[in-house]
mmCIF file of C-alpha atoms in Angstrom:
data_model
loop_
_atom_site.group_PDB
_atom_site.id
_atom_site.type_symbol
_atom_site.label_atom_id
_atom_site.label_comp_id
_atom_site.label_asym_id
_atom_site.label_seq_id
_atom_site.Cartn_x
_atom_site.Cartn_y
_atom_site.Cartn_z
ATOM 1 C CA MET A 675 0.000 0.000 0.000
ATOM 2 C CA PRO A 676 1.386 3.462 -0.926
ATOM 3 C CA GLN A 677 2.569 5.542 2.011
ATOM 4 C CA ASN A 678 -0.029 8.280 1.448
ATOM 5 C CA GLU A 679 -2.851 5.708 1.618
ATOM 6 C CA LYS A 680 -1.518 4.266 4.875
ATOM 7 C CA TYR A 681 -2.137 7.688 6.419
ATOM 8 C CA TYR A 682 -5.861 6.954 6.401
ATOM 9 C CA MET A 683 -5.581 3.625 8.225
ATOM 10 C CA MET A 684 -6.789 3.324 11.837
ATOM 11 C CA ARG A 685 -3.969 1.569 13.649
ATOM 12 C CA SER A 686 -6.164 0.592 16.606
ATOM 13 C CA LEU A 687 -8.641 -1.102 14.263
ATOM 14 C CA GLU A 688 -5.809 -2.752 12.390
ATOM 15 C CA LYS A 689 -4.493 -4.207 15.664
ATOM 16 C CA ALA A 690 -7.965 -5.385 16.736
ATOM 17 C CA LEU A 691 -8.548 -7.162 13.428
ATOM 18 C CA PHE A 692 -5.105 -8.776 13.654
ATOM 19 C CA VAL A 693 -6.005 -10.079 17.123
ATOM 20 C CA ILE A 694 -9.284 -11.501 15.771
ATOM 21 C CA GLU A 695 -7.540 -13.180 12.827
ATOM 22 C CA THR A 696 -4.946 -14.659 15.182
ATOM 23 C CA MET A 697 -7.570 -15.929 17.621
ATOM 24 C CA ALA A 698 -9.425 -17.643 14.773
ATOM 25 C CA THR A 699 -6.504 -20.035 14.247
ATOM 26 C CA GLN A 700 -7.283 -22.019 17.416
ATOM 27 C CA SER A 701 -10.176 -22.544 19.828
ATOM 28 C CA ASN A 702 -8.912 -20.517 22.819
ATOM 29 C CA TRP A 703 -5.939 -18.472 23.977
ATOM 30 C CA THR A 704 -4.348 -17.559 27.257
ATOM 31 C CA LEU A 705 -3.460 -13.896 27.499
ATOM 32 C CA LYS A 706 0.246 -14.795 27.601
ATOM 33 C CA ALA A 707 0.091 -16.944 24.456
ATOM 34 C CA LEU A 708 -1.987 -14.396 22.539
ATOM 35 C CA ASN A 709 0.369 -11.620 23.591
ATOM 36 C CA ALA A 710 3.318 -13.603 22.256
ATOM 37 C CA ALA A 711 1.531 -14.468 19.002
ATOM 38 C CA CYS A 712 0.419 -10.904 18.282
ATOM 39 C CA SER A 713 3.456 -9.014 19.615
ATOM 40 C CA ILE A 714 1.132 -6.278 20.870
ATOM 41 C CA PRO A 715 1.773 -4.552 24.222
ATOM 42 C CA LYS A 716 -0.093 -6.376 26.966
ATOM 43 C CA GLY A 717 -2.084 -3.294 28.037
ATOM 44 C CA THR A 718 -3.239 -2.642 24.459
ATOM 45 C CA LEU A 719 -4.139 -6.303 23.983
ATOM 46 C CA GLN A 720 -6.191 -6.319 27.195
ATOM 47 C CA ARG A 721 -8.146 -3.237 26.068
ATOM 48 C CA ILE A 722 -8.859 -4.854 22.684
ATOM 49 C CA LEU A 723 -10.066 -8.057 24.347
ATOM 50 C CA ARG A 724 -12.209 -6.131 26.842
ATOM 51 C CA THR A 725 -13.840 -4.151 24.020
ATOM 52 C CA LEU A 726 -14.507 -7.279 21.968
ATOM 53 C CA GLU A 727 -15.882 -8.993 25.064
ATOM 54 C CA GLU A 728 -18.250 -6.086 25.794
ATOM 55 C CA LEU A 729 -19.491 -6.211 22.187
ATOM 56 C CA GLY A 730 -20.076 -9.964 22.354
ATOM 57 C CA TYR A 731 -17.335 -11.056 19.961
ATOM 58 C CA VAL A 732 -15.019 -12.575 22.579
ATOM 59 C CA ARG A 733 -15.690 -14.516 25.776
ATOM 60 C CA GLN A 734 -13.540 -15.675 28.641
ATOM 61 C CA VAL A 735 -13.766 -19.426 29.032
ATOM 62 C CA GLU A 736 -13.685 -18.905 32.803
ATOM 63 C CA ARG A 737 -12.971 -15.925 35.020
ATOM 64 C CA GLY A 738 -9.292 -15.125 34.702
ATOM 65 C CA GLY A 739 -8.926 -17.921 32.146
ATOM 66 C CA SER A 740 -8.363 -18.165 28.410
ATOM 67 C CA TYR A 741 -10.176 -16.200 25.701
ATOM 68 C CA ALA A 742 -12.180 -17.467 22.713
ATOM 69 C CA LEU A 743 -14.087 -15.957 19.819
ATOM 70 C CA THR A 744 -17.869 -16.289 20.037
ATOM 71 C CA LEU A 745 -20.257 -17.538 17.373
ATOM 72 C CA LYS A 746 -21.217 -13.936 16.631
ATOM 73 C CA PHE A 747 -18.571 -14.001 13.896
ATOM 74 C CA HIS A 748 -20.126 -17.165 12.496
ATOM 75 C CA LYS A 749 -23.517 -15.451 12.456
ATOM 76 C CA LEU A 750 -22.098 -12.437 10.622
ATOM 77 C CA GLY A 751 -20.432 -14.676 8.061
ATOM 78 C CA LYS A 752 -23.663 -16.558 7.442
ATOM 79 C CA GLN A 753 -25.549 -13.283 6.982
ATOM 80 C CA ILE A 754 -23.012 -11.989 4.468
ATOM 81 C CA VAL A 755 -23.048 -15.217 2.451
ATOM 82 C CA SER A 756 -26.819 -15.645 2.593
ATOM 83 C CA GLN A 757 -27.525 -12.055 1.608
ATOM 84 C CA SER A 758 -25.158 -12.302 -1.332
ATOM 85 C CA ASN A 759 -26.885 -15.506 -2.464
ATOM 86 C CA ILE A 760 -30.348 -14.059 -1.856
ATOM 87 C CA VAL A 761 -29.720 -11.046 -4.072
ATOM 88 C CA SER A 762 -28.318 -13.065 -6.955
ATOM 89 C CA MET A 763 -31.101 -15.640 -6.724
ATOM 90 C CA LEU A 764 -33.973 -13.192 -6.379
ATOM 91 C CA ARG A 765 -32.908 -10.405 -8.732
ATOM 92 C CA PRO A 766 -35.040 -11.748 -11.632
ATOM 93 C CA VAL A 767 -38.082 -12.029 -9.344
ATOM 94 C CA LEU A 768 -37.633 -8.463 -8.110
ATOM 95 C CA GLN A 769 -37.190 -7.136 -11.634
ATOM 96 C CA GLY A 770 -40.260 -9.055 -12.772
ATOM 97 C CA LEU A 771 -42.351 -7.543 -9.979
ATOM 98 C CA ARG A 772 -41.080 -4.052 -10.785
ATOM 99 C CA ASP A 773 -42.006 -4.504 -14.449
ATOM 100 C CA LYS A 774 -45.539 -5.611 -13.528
ATOM 101 C CA VAL A 775 -46.356 -2.806 -11.078
ATOM 102 C CA ASN A 776 -43.877 -0.101 -12.155
ATOM 103 C CA GLU A 777 -43.093 0.695 -8.536
ATOM 104 C CA THR A 778 -39.787 0.501 -6.655
ATOM 105 C CA VAL A 779 -39.215 -2.962 -5.181
ATOM 106 C CA ASN A 780 -37.096 -3.563 -2.057
ATOM 107 C CA LEU A 781 -35.496 -6.718 -0.710
ATOM 108 C CA SER A 782 -34.847 -6.363 3.029
ATOM 109 C CA VAL A 783 -33.583 -8.375 5.996
ATOM 110 C CA LEU A 784 -33.686 -7.918 9.763
ATOM 111 C CA SER A 785 -30.582 -6.670 11.588
ATOM 112 C CA ASP A 786 -30.956 -6.172 15.354
ATOM 113 C CA VAL A 787 -34.051 -3.928 15.678
ATOM 114 C CA GLU A 788 -33.931 -2.539 12.138
ATOM 115 C CA MET A 789 -34.648 -3.675 8.612
ATOM 116 C CA VAL A 790 -31.839 -3.262 6.081
ATOM 117 C CA VAL A 791 -32.356 -2.853 2.329
ATOM 118 C CA ILE A 792 -30.002 -5.307 0.589
ATOM 119 C CA HIS A 793 -31.302 -4.797 -2.958
ATOM 120 C CA GLN A 794 -33.590 -2.395 -4.771
ATOM 121 C CA THR A 795 -35.112 -2.275 -8.232
ATOM 122 C CA THR A 796 -36.414 1.211 -8.989
ATOM 123 C CA SER A 797 -39.453 2.322 -10.965
ATOM 124 C CA ASN A 798 -39.321 4.876 -13.777
ATOM 125 C CA HIS A 799 -41.601 7.344 -11.969
ATOM 126 C CA ALA A 800 -40.121 10.749 -11.225
ATOM 127 C CA LEU A 801 -41.850 10.655 -7.822
ATOM 128 C CA ARG A 802 -40.668 7.498 -6.080
ATOM 129 C CA MET A 803 -39.202 6.193 -2.837
ATOM 130 C CA ASP A 804 -35.533 5.300 -3.401
ATOM 131 C CA SER A 805 -33.169 3.954 -0.765
ATOM 132 C CA ILE A 806 -29.416 3.467 -0.806
ATOM 133 C CA ILE A 807 -28.438 -0.194 -0.454
ATOM 134 C CA GLY A 808 -27.659 -0.689 3.227
ATOM 135 C CA THR A 809 -30.238 1.856 4.356
ATOM 136 C CA SER A 810 -31.886 0.802 7.614
ATOM 137 C CA PHE A 811 -35.196 1.729 9.217
ATOM 138 C CA PRO A 812 -37.102 0.726 12.377
ATOM 139 C CA ALA A 813 -38.549 -2.754 11.984
ATOM 140 C CA TYR A 814 -41.529 -2.211 14.257
ATOM 141 C CA LEU A 815 -42.834 0.709 12.146
ATOM 142 C CA SER A 816 -42.339 -0.764 8.680
ATOM 143 C CA ALA A 817 -44.351 -3.201 6.591
ATOM 144 C CA SER A 818 -41.218 -5.270 5.955
ATOM 145 C CA GLY A 819 -40.340 -5.312 9.643
ATOM 146 C CA LYS A 820 -43.812 -6.405 10.729
ATOM 147 C CA VAL A 821 -43.631 -9.244 8.203
ATOM 148 C CA PHE A 822 -40.197 -10.386 9.344
ATOM 149 C CA LEU A 823 -41.189 -10.250 13.016
ATOM 150 C CA ALA A 824 -44.420 -12.160 12.380
ATOM 151 C CA PHE A 825 -42.523 -15.224 11.220
ATOM 152 C CA LEU A 826 -39.642 -15.218 13.691
ATOM 153 C CA PRO A 827 -39.461 -18.099 16.184
ATOM 154 C CA GLU A 828 -41.089 -17.038 19.452
ATOM 155 C CA ASP A 829 -37.800 -16.852 21.388
ATOM 156 C CA GLU A 830 -36.240 -14.617 18.705
ATOM 157 C CA LEU A 831 -39.306 -12.385 18.740
ATOM 158 C CA ARG A 832 -39.065 -12.024 22.535
ATOM 159 C CA ASN A 833 -35.370 -11.133 22.203
ATOM 160 C CA PHE A 834 -36.277 -8.537 19.584
ATOM 161 C CA ILE A 835 -38.877 -6.962 21.895
ATOM 162 C CA ARG A 836 -36.353 -6.789 24.726
ATOM 163 C CA GLU A 837 -33.761 -5.140 22.483
ATOM 164 C CA LEU A 838 -36.356 -2.740 21.093
ATOM 165 C CA ARG A 839 -37.484 -1.589 24.531
ATOM 166 C CA SER A 840 -33.919 -1.156 25.765
ATOM 167 C CA SER A 841 -32.971 0.831 22.646
ATOM 168 C CA ASP A 842 -35.902 3.258 22.802
ATOM 169 C CA ALA A 843 -37.490 4.431 26.059
ATOM 170 C CA ALA A 844 -40.543 5.653 24.123
ATOM 171 C CA ILE A 845 -41.540 2.063 23.304
ATOM 172 C CA ASP A 846 -44.099 1.361 26.023
ATOM 173 C CA THR A 847 -46.455 -1.552 26.664
ATOM 174 C CA ASP A 848 -49.223 -0.026 24.541
ATOM 175 C CA LYS A 849 -46.952 0.176 21.498
ATOM 176 C CA ILE A 850 -45.773 -3.395 22.018
ATOM 177 C CA ASN A 851 -49.391 -4.581 22.227
ATOM 178 C CA ILE A 852 -50.212 -2.782 18.986
ATOM 179 C CA LEU A 853 -47.187 -4.411 17.338
ATOM 180 C CA TYR A 854 -48.272 -7.879 18.507
ATOM 181 C CA LYS A 855 -51.755 -7.248 17.128
ATOM 182 C CA GLU A 856 -50.327 -6.233 13.760
ATOM 183 C CA ILE A 857 -47.976 -9.181 13.436
ATOM 184 C CA THR A 858 -50.786 -11.562 14.417
ATOM 185 C CA ALA A 859 -52.707 -10.226 11.416
ATOM 186 C CA VAL A 860 -49.612 -10.668 9.213
ATOM 187 C CA ARG A 861 -49.411 -14.351 10.138
ATOM 188 C CA GLU A 862 -52.948 -14.846 8.888
ATOM 189 C CA GLN A 863 -52.778 -12.606 5.826
ATOM 190 C CA GLY A 864 -49.194 -13.102 4.653
ATOM 191 C CA ILE A 865 -48.736 -9.368 4.053
ATOM 192 C CA GLY A 866 -47.570 -6.413 6.129
ATOM 193 C CA LEU A 867 -48.738 -2.832 5.747
ATOM 194 C CA ASP A 868 -47.283 0.556 6.563
ATOM 195 C CA PHE A 869 -49.717 3.468 6.518
ATOM 196 C CA GLU A 870 -47.183 6.320 6.445
ATOM 197 C CA GLU A 871 -45.835 5.215 9.825
ATOM 198 C CA LEU A 872 -42.278 5.325 8.539
ATOM 199 C CA PHE A 873 -42.355 8.133 5.978
ATOM 200 C CA LYS A 874 -45.053 10.759 5.555
ATOM 201 C CA GLY A 875 -46.740 10.387 2.171
ATOM 202 C CA ILE A 876 -45.453 6.833 1.603
ATOM 203 C CA ARG A 877 -47.434 3.629 2.085
ATOM 204 C CA CYS A 878 -45.910 0.186 1.857
ATOM 205 C CA ILE A 879 -46.918 -3.440 1.279
ATOM 206 C CA ALA A 880 -44.560 -6.323 2.090
ATOM 207 C CA ALA A 881 -44.581 -10.117 1.914
ATOM 208 C CA PRO A 882 -42.258 -12.831 3.312
ATOM 209 C CA VAL A 883 -39.651 -14.997 1.589
ATOM 210 C CA PHE A 884 -39.020 -18.384 3.248
ATOM 211 C CA ASP A 885 -36.250 -20.966 2.899
ATOM 212 C CA ASP A 886 -36.413 -24.758 2.662
ATOM 213 C CA LEU A 887 -36.843 -25.046 6.447
ATOM 214 C CA GLY A 888 -39.784 -22.645 6.402
ATOM 215 C CA LYS A 889 -37.702 -19.921 8.043
ATOM 216 C CA ILE A 890 -38.134 -16.329 6.913
ATOM 217 C CA VAL A 891 -35.005 -15.051 5.159
ATOM 218 C CA ALA A 892 -36.129 -11.745 3.610
ATOM 219 C CA THR A 893 -39.069 -9.564 2.675
ATOM 220 C CA ILE A 894 -40.168 -8.196 -0.682
ATOM 221 C CA SER A 895 -41.927 -4.841 -0.565
ATOM 222 C CA CYS A 896 -43.098 -1.852 -2.570
ATOM 223 C CA SER A 897 -43.138 1.655 -1.106
ATOM 224 C CA VAL A 898 -45.517 3.899 -3.033
ATOM 225 C CA PRO A 899 -46.308 7.632 -2.771
ATOM 226 C CA THR A 900 -49.814 7.907 -1.333
ATOM 227 C CA VAL A 901 -50.865 10.364 -4.045
ATOM 228 C CA ARG A 902 -50.409 7.618 -6.665
ATOM 229 C CA LEU A 903 -52.337 4.921 -4.811
ATOM 230 C CA ASP A 904 -55.760 4.305 -6.324
ATOM 231 C CA GLN A 905 -57.978 1.212 -6.238
ATOM 232 C CA THR A 906 -56.452 -0.279 -9.388
ATOM 233 C CA LEU A 907 -52.829 0.078 -8.271
ATOM 234 C CA SER A 908 -53.584 -0.992 -4.695
ATOM 235 C CA GLN A 909 -55.286 -4.179 -5.819
ATOM 236 C CA LYS A 910 -52.496 -4.926 -8.291
ATOM 237 C CA LEU A 911 -49.843 -4.497 -5.589
ATOM 238 C CA LEU A 912 -51.804 -6.698 -3.165
ATOM 239 C CA GLN A 913 -51.945 -9.422 -5.805
ATOM 240 C CA GLU A 914 -48.468 -9.203 -7.306
ATOM 241 C CA ILE A 915 -46.283 -8.702 -4.206
ATOM 242 C CA PRO A 916 -47.439 -11.939 -2.480
ATOM 243 C CA LEU A 917 -47.121 -13.808 -5.795
ATOM 244 C CA ALA A 918 -43.533 -12.576 -6.166
ATOM 245 C CA ALA A 919 -42.771 -13.626 -2.573
ATOM 246 C CA VAL A 920 -44.184 -17.102 -3.268
ATOM 247 C CA GLU A 921 -42.088 -17.327 -6.445
ATOM 248 C CA ALA A 922 -38.993 -16.270 -4.491
ATOM 249 C CA SER A 923 -39.717 -18.812 -1.739
ATOM 250 C CA LYS A 924 -40.018 -21.587 -4.341
ATOM 251 C CA LEU A 925 -36.447 -20.840 -5.448
ATOM 252 C CA PHE A 926 -35.407 -21.781 -1.901
ATOM 253 C CA GLU A 927 -37.654 -24.876 -2.048
ATOM 254 C CA ALA A 928 -39.734 -23.536 0.823
ATOM 255 C CA PRO A 929 -42.719 -25.621 1.942
ATOM 256 C CA PRO A 930 -46.042 -24.135 0.730
ATOM 257 C CA ARG A 931 -48.001 -21.835 3.019
ATOM 258 C CA SER A 932 -51.580 -20.659 2.830
ATOM 259 C CA PHE A 933 -52.659 -17.083 3.576
ATOM 260 C CA SER A 934 -55.847 -15.145 2.944
ATOM 261 C CA PHE A 935 -57.024 -11.554 3.175
ATOM 262 C CA ASP A 936 -59.849 -9.349 1.948
ATOM 263 C CA LEU A 937 -58.360 -7.769 -1.170
ATOM 264 C CA HIS A 938 -60.999 -5.065 -1.571
ATOM 265 C CA ALA A 939 -61.071 -4.072 2.114
ATOM 266 C CA ILE A 940 -57.278 -3.683 2.333
ATOM 267 C CA ALA A 941 -57.149 -1.845 -1.007
ATOM 268 C CA ASP A 942 -59.788 0.565 0.360
ATOM 269 C CA ALA A 943 -57.691 1.121 3.493
ATOM 270 C CA LEU A 944 -54.577 1.840 1.415
ATOM 271 C CA VAL A 945 -56.382 4.372 -0.755
ATOM 272 C CA ASN A 946 -58.285 6.209 1.947
ATOM 273 C CA PRO A 947 -56.419 8.731 4.168
#
């Protein structure tokens, strides 16, 4: 690397990543052995380990004992690989949906208490809702988030609620009860709705994508300016988005699921202020 580019490197981060890479070569390390392997001052090494431990990436096997990497790295690796595969597999489905409805289509996944857009296929409307890949938004307010939460295993959903409440003091019992009511409806209907809860003037419809084990892996959604939503477009979106999600799920060989909802009633709700 040229000398002028090295100027921009964060040495502390470089050291931390070197420690992680070193630790990955065996199951656990004593502080003395890791210090010798990394040739980093003991005080610096202890601060790196303490930080990684606080963030959940490192654990002490026993108090005062050796250190080991946690499975959090494994989880991150799986997410990176799966998201890369998801995008490549589902790109034709997303493009097909966009061509049918001429609205921007998002592919999103859950990350902590937020949904993250991992792929987007935009419409050709001048007025549209575009997001940068990697954009995140609160799961509990969004159509995509409500869908993802509805199909989480119960223990993961409880963990999500705990994290949500600890991250935002404004999330009280009433809001949690409303969320549970909404995701109960999603389980029956197979679609999630956002009535401008996330962005003023934007309404959203989302549907789930499942894998071969029946586990939710992503959501497909369309965010549409409210001024463009009429009965015809609303009904088309309510028909085509679930069909695209079913098509996407079939690519993962997901077991079939059955959902039902009142097309005309929900279309009316989407159109009316």
